[in-house]
Amino acid sequence: MGDDPATGEEGASEAGGQRGSKTGDSPPGVPATRRARARSAALWGFVGGFAFLVCAQGFLLTVGDLPVGYGGLAVFAVAITVASGGIAYATEHRLRAKRRT
């Protein structure tokens, strides 16, 4: 245990040979950087937009037509992406402060 066959070093489990910690991790309660918050919010925004598109596709497959076409779905998906990303950016620091992330 502790041998890294890729590098031939003992005890090197991650970048820099540190054990048990990821690069860039900070303990709960410590404010995240703006860049980390923006990246996290963007990813949550994409999750929200793609989830909407998956639900719309499921509706089309099971029930039938939607009141809007594919262009309308794309507009809604972009709006949901922006809204969920903005909400994630606005609330992440509060959740992190309460150690609920």
GROMACS .gro file of C-alpha atoms in nm:
model
  101
    1MET     CA    1   0.000   0.000   0.000
    2GLY     CA    2   0.127   0.348  -0.081
    3ASP     CA    3   0.323   0.244  -0.391
    4ASP     CA    4   0.246   0.439  -0.704
    5PRO     CA    5   0.327   0.215  -1.002
    6ALA     CA    6   0.299   0.504  -1.251
    7THR     CA    7   0.580   0.704  -1.092
    8GLY     CA    8   0.760   0.439  -0.891
    9GLU     CA    9   0.735   0.646  -0.574
   10GLU     CA   10   0.614   0.525  -0.241
   11GLY     CA   11   0.342   0.723  -0.065
   12ALA     CA   12   0.253   0.948  -0.360
   13SER     CA   13  -0.122   0.926  -0.392
   14GLU     CA   14  -0.202   1.257  -0.563
   15ALA     CA   15  -0.034   1.557  -0.717
   16GLY     CA   16   0.252   1.677  -0.505
   17GLY     CA   17   0.264   1.355  -0.302
   18GLN     CA   18  -0.001   1.472  -0.057
   19ARG     CA   19  -0.221   1.210   0.099
   20GLY     CA   20  -0.591   1.245   0.161
   21SER     CA   21  -0.640   1.595   0.024
   22LYS     CA   22  -0.736   1.717  -0.319
   23THR     CA   23  -0.556   2.003  -0.481
   24GLY     CA   24  -0.742   2.327  -0.410
   25ASP     CA   25  -0.973   2.188  -0.142
   26SER     CA   26  -1.039   2.412   0.152
   27PRO     CA   27  -1.205   2.313   0.476
   28PRO     CA   28  -1.576   2.385   0.519
   29GLY     CA   29  -1.653   2.732   0.643
   30VAL     CA   30  -1.367   2.892   0.450
   31PRO     CA   31  -1.494   3.119   0.170
   32ALA     CA   32  -1.436   2.985  -0.181
   33THR     CA   33  -1.261   3.195  -0.442
   34ARG     CA   34  -1.469   3.381  -0.699
   35ARG     CA   35  -1.331   3.164  -0.976
   36ALA     CA   36  -1.426   2.842  -0.795
   37ARG     CA   37  -1.774   2.977  -0.719
   38ALA     CA   38  -1.823   3.085  -1.082
   39ARG     CA   39  -1.709   2.748  -1.216
   40SER     CA   40  -1.937   2.563  -0.975
   41ALA     CA   41  -2.232   2.787  -1.062
   42ALA     CA   42  -2.172   2.740  -1.435
   43LEU     CA   43  -2.170   2.364  -1.393
   44TRP     CA   44  -2.491   2.373  -1.188
   45GLY     CA   45  -2.643   2.594  -1.457
   46PHE     CA   46  -2.559   2.338  -1.725
   47VAL     CA   47  -2.704   2.063  -1.508
   48GLY     CA   48  -3.028   2.259  -1.480
   49GLY     CA   49  -3.047   2.331  -1.852
   50PHE     CA   50  -2.975   1.972  -1.953
   51ALA     CA   51  -3.221   1.839  -1.695
   52PHE     CA   52  -3.490   2.056  -1.852
   53LEU     CA   53  -3.406   1.926  -2.198
   54VAL     CA   54  -3.414   1.566  -2.074
   55CYS     CA   55  -3.757   1.622  -1.917
   56ALA     CA   56  -3.884   1.788  -2.236
   57GLN     CA   57  -3.754   1.497  -2.446
   58GLY     CA   58  -3.920   1.248  -2.211
   59PHE     CA   59  -4.247   1.439  -2.240
   60LEU     CA   60  -4.221   1.437  -2.620
   61LEU     CA   61  -4.158   1.062  -2.623
   62THR     CA   62  -4.437   0.968  -2.384
   63VAL     CA   63  -4.718   1.223  -2.419
   64GLY     CA   64  -4.672   1.395  -2.752
   65ASP     CA   65  -4.638   1.752  -2.869
   66LEU     CA   66  -4.536   2.052  -2.663
   67PRO     CA   67  -4.689   2.398  -2.712
   68VAL     CA   68  -4.348   2.527  -2.832
   69GLY     CA   69  -4.110   2.403  -3.100
   70TYR     CA   70  -3.743   2.315  -3.071
   71GLY     CA   71  -3.642   2.681  -3.089
   72GLY     CA   72  -3.866   2.758  -2.793
   73LEU     CA   73  -3.718   2.466  -2.599
   74ALA     CA   74  -3.370   2.601  -2.667
   75VAL     CA   75  -3.470   2.945  -2.540
   76PHE     CA   76  -3.623   2.794  -2.225
   77ALA     CA   77  -3.313   2.578  -2.172
   78VAL     CA   78  -3.083   2.880  -2.195
   79ALA     CA   79  -3.306   3.076  -1.956
   80ILE     CA   80  -3.308   2.789  -1.707
   81THR     CA   81  -2.930   2.752  -1.740
   82VAL     CA   82  -2.875   3.120  -1.661
   83ALA     CA   83  -3.128   3.120  -1.376
   84SER     CA   84  -2.999   2.806  -1.206
   85GLY     CA   85  -2.638   2.921  -1.246
   86GLY     CA   86  -2.724   3.259  -1.094
   87ILE     CA   87  -2.910   3.102  -0.805
   88ALA     CA   88  -2.622   2.861  -0.743
   89TYR     CA   89  -2.370   3.148  -0.743
   90ALA     CA   90  -2.585   3.358  -0.510
   91THR     CA   91  -2.651   3.084  -0.254
   92GLU     CA   92  -2.331   2.877  -0.254
   93HIS     CA   93  -2.145   3.096  -0.006
   94ARG     CA   94  -2.436   3.071   0.240
   95LEU     CA   95  -2.450   2.692   0.217
   96ARG     CA   96  -2.071   2.663   0.249
   97ALA     CA   97  -2.074   2.884   0.558
   98LYS     CA   98  -2.331   2.654   0.716
   99ARG     CA   99  -2.126   2.346   0.611
  100ARG     CA  100  -2.406   2.197   0.402
  101THR     CA  101  -2.220   2.144   0.074
   0.00000   0.00000   0.00000
